[in-house]
Tab-separated table of C-alpha atoms and ligand atoms in Angstrom:
chain	number	residue	atom	x	y	z
A	1	MET	CA	-11.010	-5.821	12.572
A	2	ARG	CA	-7.321	-6.506	13.277
A	3	VAL	CA	-5.022	-4.046	11.560
A	4	LEU	CA	-1.268	-4.475	11.241
A	5	ILE	CA	0.498	-1.235	10.337
A	6	THR	CA	4.163	-0.526	9.624
A	7	ALA	CA	5.459	3.022	9.891
A	8	GLY	CA	8.582	5.121	9.700
A	9	PRO	CA	11.976	4.470	8.166
A	10	THR	CA	14.424	1.632	8.663
A	11	ARG	CA	18.068	2.039	9.669
A	12	GLU	CA	20.720	-0.021	7.947
A	13	PRO	CA	23.987	0.028	9.921
A	14	ILE	CA	27.310	0.773	8.217
A	15	ASP	CA	29.446	0.548	11.362
A	16	PRO	CA	28.756	1.004	15.113
A	17	VAL	CA	28.109	4.751	14.690
A	18	ARG	CA	26.720	5.170	11.175
A	19	TYR	CA	23.700	4.064	9.199
A	20	ILE	CA	21.688	4.559	6.002
A	21	SER	CA	18.116	5.735	6.421
A	22	ASN	CA	15.524	8.013	4.820
A	23	ARG	CA	13.341	11.010	5.657
A	24	SER	CA	10.184	9.136	6.622
A	25	SER	CA	8.738	10.703	9.795
A	26	GLY	CA	6.225	7.948	10.522
A	27	LYS	CA	3.414	10.529	10.787
A	28	MET	CA	1.158	8.917	8.165
A	29	GLY	CA	1.470	5.414	9.642
A	30	TYR	CA	0.914	6.657	13.198
A	31	ALA	CA	-2.119	8.669	12.037
A	32	ILE	CA	-3.572	5.522	10.436
A	33	ALA	CA	-2.954	3.611	13.685
A	34	GLU	CA	-4.753	6.354	15.688
A	35	ALA	CA	-7.655	6.457	13.230
A	36	ALA	CA	-8.024	2.659	13.274
A	37	LEU	CA	-8.045	2.651	17.099
A	38	ALA	CA	-10.619	5.454	17.169
A	39	ALA	CA	-12.805	3.392	14.821
A	40	GLY	CA	-12.685	0.521	17.326
A	41	HIS	CA	-10.209	-1.723	15.521
A	42	GLU	CA	-7.439	-3.770	17.117
A	43	VAL	CA	-4.088	-2.310	16.083
A	44	THR	CA	-0.520	-3.607	15.984
A	45	LEU	CA	1.969	-0.915	15.024
A	46	ILE	CA	5.424	-1.988	13.859
A	47	SER	CA	7.542	1.116	13.853
A	48	GLY	CA	10.987	2.106	12.698
A	49	PRO	CA	12.866	4.814	14.645
A	50	VAL	CA	10.722	7.988	14.772
A	51	ASN	CA	10.117	10.896	17.151
A	52	LEU	CA	6.487	10.074	17.857
A	53	VAL	CA	4.650	8.716	20.881
A	54	PRO	CA	3.123	5.271	20.240
A	55	PRO	CA	-0.675	5.510	20.166
A	56	ARG	CA	-2.297	4.371	23.410
A	57	GLY	CA	-4.149	1.111	22.974
A	58	ALA	CA	-2.018	-0.250	20.149
A	59	GLN	CA	0.272	-3.241	20.437
A	60	PHE	CA	3.604	-1.590	19.715
A	61	VAL	CA	6.623	-3.290	18.145
A	62	SER	CA	9.802	-1.289	17.755
A	63	THR	CA	12.247	-2.209	14.979
A	64	LEU	CA	15.414	-0.713	13.512
A	65	THR	CA	16.591	-2.543	10.396
A	66	SER	CA	14.612	-3.776	7.386
A	67	ASP	CA	15.420	-7.350	8.461
A	68	GLU	CA	13.898	-6.700	11.898
A	69	MET	CA	10.807	-5.129	10.318
A	70	ASP	CA	10.485	-8.066	7.923
A	71	ASP	CA	10.641	-10.540	10.846
A	72	ALA	CA	8.127	-8.521	12.866
A	73	VAL	CA	5.611	-8.374	9.984
A	74	HIS	CA	5.818	-12.127	9.412
A	75	GLN	CA	5.482	-12.754	13.156
A	76	HIS	CA	2.361	-10.603	13.596
A	77	LEU	CA	0.570	-11.384	10.345
A	78	ARG	CA	-1.463	-14.301	11.662
A	79	GLY	CA	-5.082	-13.405	12.227
A	80	CYS	CA	-4.750	-9.935	10.765
A	81	ASP	CA	-7.515	-8.559	8.529
A	82	VAL	CA	-5.661	-5.663	6.976
A	83	LEU	CA	-1.934	-5.129	6.470
A	84	VAL	CA	-0.944	-1.505	5.890
A	85	MET	CA	2.687	-1.254	4.739
A	86	CYS	CA	3.215	2.431	5.300
A	87	ALA	CA	6.886	2.122	6.348
A	88	ALA	CA	9.636	3.431	4.099
A	89	VAL	CA	11.678	0.243	4.122
A	90	ALA	CA	15.242	0.647	2.831
A	91	ASP	CA	15.816	-0.992	-0.541
A	92	TYR	CA	19.532	-1.525	0.094
A	93	LYS	CA	21.726	-2.265	3.071
A	94	PRO	CA	25.516	-2.336	3.426
A	95	ALA	CA	26.838	-5.704	2.250
A	96	LYS	CA	29.051	-5.838	5.346
A	97	VAL	CA	28.629	-4.065	8.667
A	98	ALA	CA	32.040	-2.996	9.970
A	99	ALA	CA	32.616	-4.200	13.524
A	100	GLN	CA	34.670	-1.100	14.348
A	101	LYS	CA	34.154	2.528	13.401
A	102	ILE	CA	35.430	3.119	9.858
A	103	LYS	CA	38.333	5.571	10.122
A	104	LYS	CA	38.708	8.590	7.863
A	105	ARG	CA	41.281	8.295	5.098
A	106	ASN	CA	42.107	10.765	2.405
A	107	LYS	CA	40.690	8.700	-0.465
A	108	THR	CA	37.368	7.630	-1.951
A	109	LEU	CA	35.403	5.209	0.182
A	110	TRP	CA	33.265	2.668	-1.681
A	111	LEU	CA	30.309	1.265	0.168
A	112	GLU	CA	28.889	-1.952	-1.263
A	113	LEU	CA	25.121	-2.188	-0.921
A	114	THR	CA	23.007	-5.284	-1.252
A	115	PRO	CA	19.206	-5.378	-1.805
A	116	THR	CA	17.042	-5.888	1.279
A	117	ARG	CA	14.188	-8.393	1.158
A	118	ASP	CA	10.976	-6.848	-0.139
A	119	ILE	CA	8.461	-7.472	2.645
A	120	LEU	CA	5.351	-7.186	0.471
A	121	THR	CA	6.599	-9.544	-2.238
A	122	SER	CA	7.779	-12.021	0.402
A	123	LEU	CA	4.214	-12.593	1.653
A	124	PRO	CA	2.281	-15.722	0.607
A	125	LYS	CA	0.624	-15.077	-2.745
A	126	GLN	CA	-2.301	-17.494	-2.512
A	127	ASP	CA	-5.176	-17.764	-0.035
A	128	ARG	CA	-4.425	-14.501	1.710
A	129	GLU	CA	-6.832	-13.888	4.559
A	130	PHE	CA	-5.967	-10.209	4.787
A	131	LEU	CA	-6.332	-7.105	2.661
A	132	THR	CA	-2.913	-5.877	1.545
A	133	VAL	CA	-2.265	-2.146	1.331
A	134	GLY	CA	1.026	-0.828	-0.022
A	135	PHE	CA	2.243	2.737	-0.221
A	136	ALA	CA	4.145	4.364	-3.042
A	137	ALA	CA	6.041	7.571	-2.465
A	138	GLU	CA	6.961	8.863	-5.893
A	139	THR	CA	8.634	11.924	-7.353
A	140	THR	CA	7.808	11.145	-11.021
A	141	ASN	CA	5.227	9.124	-13.006
A	142	VAL	CA	3.083	8.569	-9.917
A	143	GLU	CA	0.277	6.684	-11.690
A	144	ARG	CA	2.498	4.397	-13.772
A	145	ASN	CA	4.767	3.515	-10.842
A	146	ALA	CA	1.868	2.963	-8.452
A	147	LYS	CA	0.055	0.630	-10.880
A	148	LYS	CA	3.272	-1.336	-11.401
A	149	LYS	CA	3.711	-1.731	-7.630
A	150	LEU	CA	0.055	-2.801	-7.268
A	151	LEU	CA	0.709	-5.803	-9.524
A	152	GLU	CA	4.318	-6.611	-8.671
A	153	LYS	CA	3.770	-6.416	-4.920
A	154	ASN	CA	0.413	-8.292	-4.994
A	155	CYS	CA	-1.469	-5.490	-3.265
A	156	ASP	CA	-5.217	-4.891	-3.133
A	157	ILE	CA	-4.620	-1.156	-2.843
A	158	ILE	CA	-1.654	1.130	-3.429
A	159	VAL	CA	-1.828	4.495	-1.703
A	160	ALA	CA	0.338	6.761	-3.811
A	161	ASN	CA	1.642	10.167	-3.013
A	162	ASP	CA	3.794	12.630	-4.849
A	163	VAL	CA	6.701	13.532	-2.592
A	164	SER	CA	8.332	15.943	-5.030
A	165	SER	CA	6.864	19.005	-3.304
A	166	ALA	CA	8.330	19.995	0.065
A	167	ASP	CA	5.012	20.824	1.757
A	168	LEU	CA	3.328	17.458	1.179
A	169	GLY	CA	4.094	13.889	2.140
A	170	MET	CA	7.405	13.061	3.807
A	171	GLU	CA	7.970	14.894	7.122
A	172	SER	CA	4.974	17.161	6.461
A	173	ASP	CA	1.707	17.205	8.466
A	174	ALA	CA	-0.359	17.281	5.277
A	175	ASN	CA	-0.767	14.873	2.436
A	176	GLU	CA	-2.686	14.258	-0.769
A	177	VAL	CA	-3.018	10.703	-1.977
A	178	THR	CA	-4.440	8.679	-4.837
A	179	LEU	CA	-5.601	5.138	-4.251
A	180	PHE	CA	-5.186	2.532	-6.974
A	181	PHE	CA	-7.367	-0.556	-6.551
A	182	ARG	CA	-6.989	-4.074	-7.988
A	183	ASN	CA	-10.172	-3.695	-10.041
A	184	GLY	CA	-8.701	-0.691	-11.882
A	185	LYS	CA	-10.619	1.904	-9.873
A	186	THR	CA	-8.792	4.972	-8.592
A	187	GLU	CA	-9.781	7.408	-5.874
A	188	ASN	CA	-8.227	10.714	-4.940
A	189	ILE	CA	-8.149	12.132	-1.419
A	190	SER	CA	-7.350	15.798	-1.796
A	191	ARG	CA	-4.888	17.752	0.321
A	192	ALA	CA	-5.690	17.514	4.027
A	193	PRO	CA	-3.954	17.001	7.382
A	194	LYS	CA	-2.568	13.448	7.657
A	195	LYS	CA	-5.035	12.761	10.511
A	196	ASN	CA	-8.005	13.414	8.184
A	197	ILE	CA	-6.477	11.414	5.341
A	198	ALA	CA	-5.924	8.554	7.805
A	199	ARG	CA	-9.604	8.580	8.845
A	200	SER	CA	-10.713	8.324	5.198
A	201	LEU	CA	-8.188	5.558	4.513
A	202	VAL	CA	-9.344	3.461	7.475
A	203	LYS	CA	-12.965	3.720	6.264
A	204	ILE	CA	-11.974	2.631	2.769
A	205	PHE	CA	-9.866	-0.288	4.063
A	206	SER	CA	-12.558	-1.612	6.391
A	207	ASN	CA	-15.299	-1.290	3.734
A	208	LEU	CA	-13.222	-3.193	1.209
A	209	ARG	CA	-12.265	-5.854	3.738
A	210	GLU	CA	-15.923	-6.350	4.663
A	211	LYS	CA	-16.918	-6.584	0.995
A	212	SER	CA	-14.268	-9.229	0.303
A	213	LEU	CA	-15.461	-11.228	3.329
A	214	THR	CA	-19.080	-11.058	2.167
A	215	LYS	CA	-17.999	-12.299	-1.251
A	216	LYS	CA	-16.243	-15.320	0.297
A	217	MET	CA	-19.331	-16.316	2.360
B	301	CTP	N1	8.341	-2.236	0.752
B	301	CTP	C1	8.515	-3.491	1.326
B	301	CTP	N2	9.779	-3.993	1.470
B	301	CTP	C2	10.846	-3.310	1.011
B	301	CTP	C3	10.676	-2.046	0.381
B	301	CTP	C4	9.388	-1.528	0.275
B	301	CTP	O1	7.536	-4.128	1.715
B	301	CTP	N3	12.067	-3.845	1.161
B	301	CTP	C5	6.953	-1.702	0.646
B	301	CTP	C6	6.755	-0.344	1.288
B	301	CTP	O2	6.411	-0.460	2.655
B	301	CTP	C7	5.599	0.218	0.462
B	301	CTP	C8	5.810	-0.405	-0.908
B	301	CTP	O3	6.672	-1.527	-0.717
B	301	CTP	O4	4.347	-0.202	0.929
B	301	CTP	C9	6.436	0.518	-1.917
B	301	CTP	O5	7.624	1.057	-1.390
B	301	CTP	P1	8.481	2.068	-2.257
B	301	CTP	O6	9.682	2.470	-1.471
B	301	CTP	O7	7.592	3.148	-2.807
B	301	CTP	O8	8.861	1.155	-3.496
B	301	CTP	P2	10.100	0.282	-3.836
B	301	CTP	O9	9.657	-1.106	-4.043
B	301	CTP	O10	11.151	0.497	-2.813
B	301	CTP	O11	10.519	0.844	-5.256
B	301	CTP	P3	11.252	2.229	-5.624
B	301	CTP	O12	12.072	2.631	-4.428
B	301	CTP	O13	12.068	1.854	-6.809
B	301	CTP	O14	10.158	3.201	-5.941
């Protein structure tokens, strides 16, 4: 199976020395890449800027901005069996990037932000050859928000996690996730190291992908 995984944050430049980003560490996406490799799958990892060593054996694509990640996903999508959008892609970017460093002045600075392109919703809606997995990091109404994303982002699975507690999810080595499937099913993977969660996720993704292939035959 060919697995395309995105991981980590994106960086949206404000000027040559500043940017907008988020706290994503990339650990979950990298763990999924490692688990997929260990299970014998072919892996392409598209990664935002993180402090992690790319897994050996994966095709590695390094990106900074959401636009670069968007391009990279579209470029590597052909022939992939499963797309795992684990990256925390910025929703907004500065409307203009200042060519020179913005100098300090003693007054309010307004930064105009414009929406980035949503990578998942930009994918072709019909005749998809690949299983689409989205992630949803939520601090409130996890189930409602995840189910909304499942439909609006045309995903087969949304892996949702509650990031409101400091010892789970973002930056942490542990996670607890709930999977929401297209057919209405849900499945919980209880608190465990991200490496273990990743192993369970890869099994679920490859089983579902195989089932959908068998159905098409
Ligand atoms: N995503 C994407 N392109 C974006 C933003 C997000 O493809 N520009 C993907 C993420 O990789 C993830 C899913 O959409 O798989 C959900 O991301 P999330 O940040 O939870 O949701 P948003 O759509 O950004 O909504 P909100 O921030 O309002 O929760």
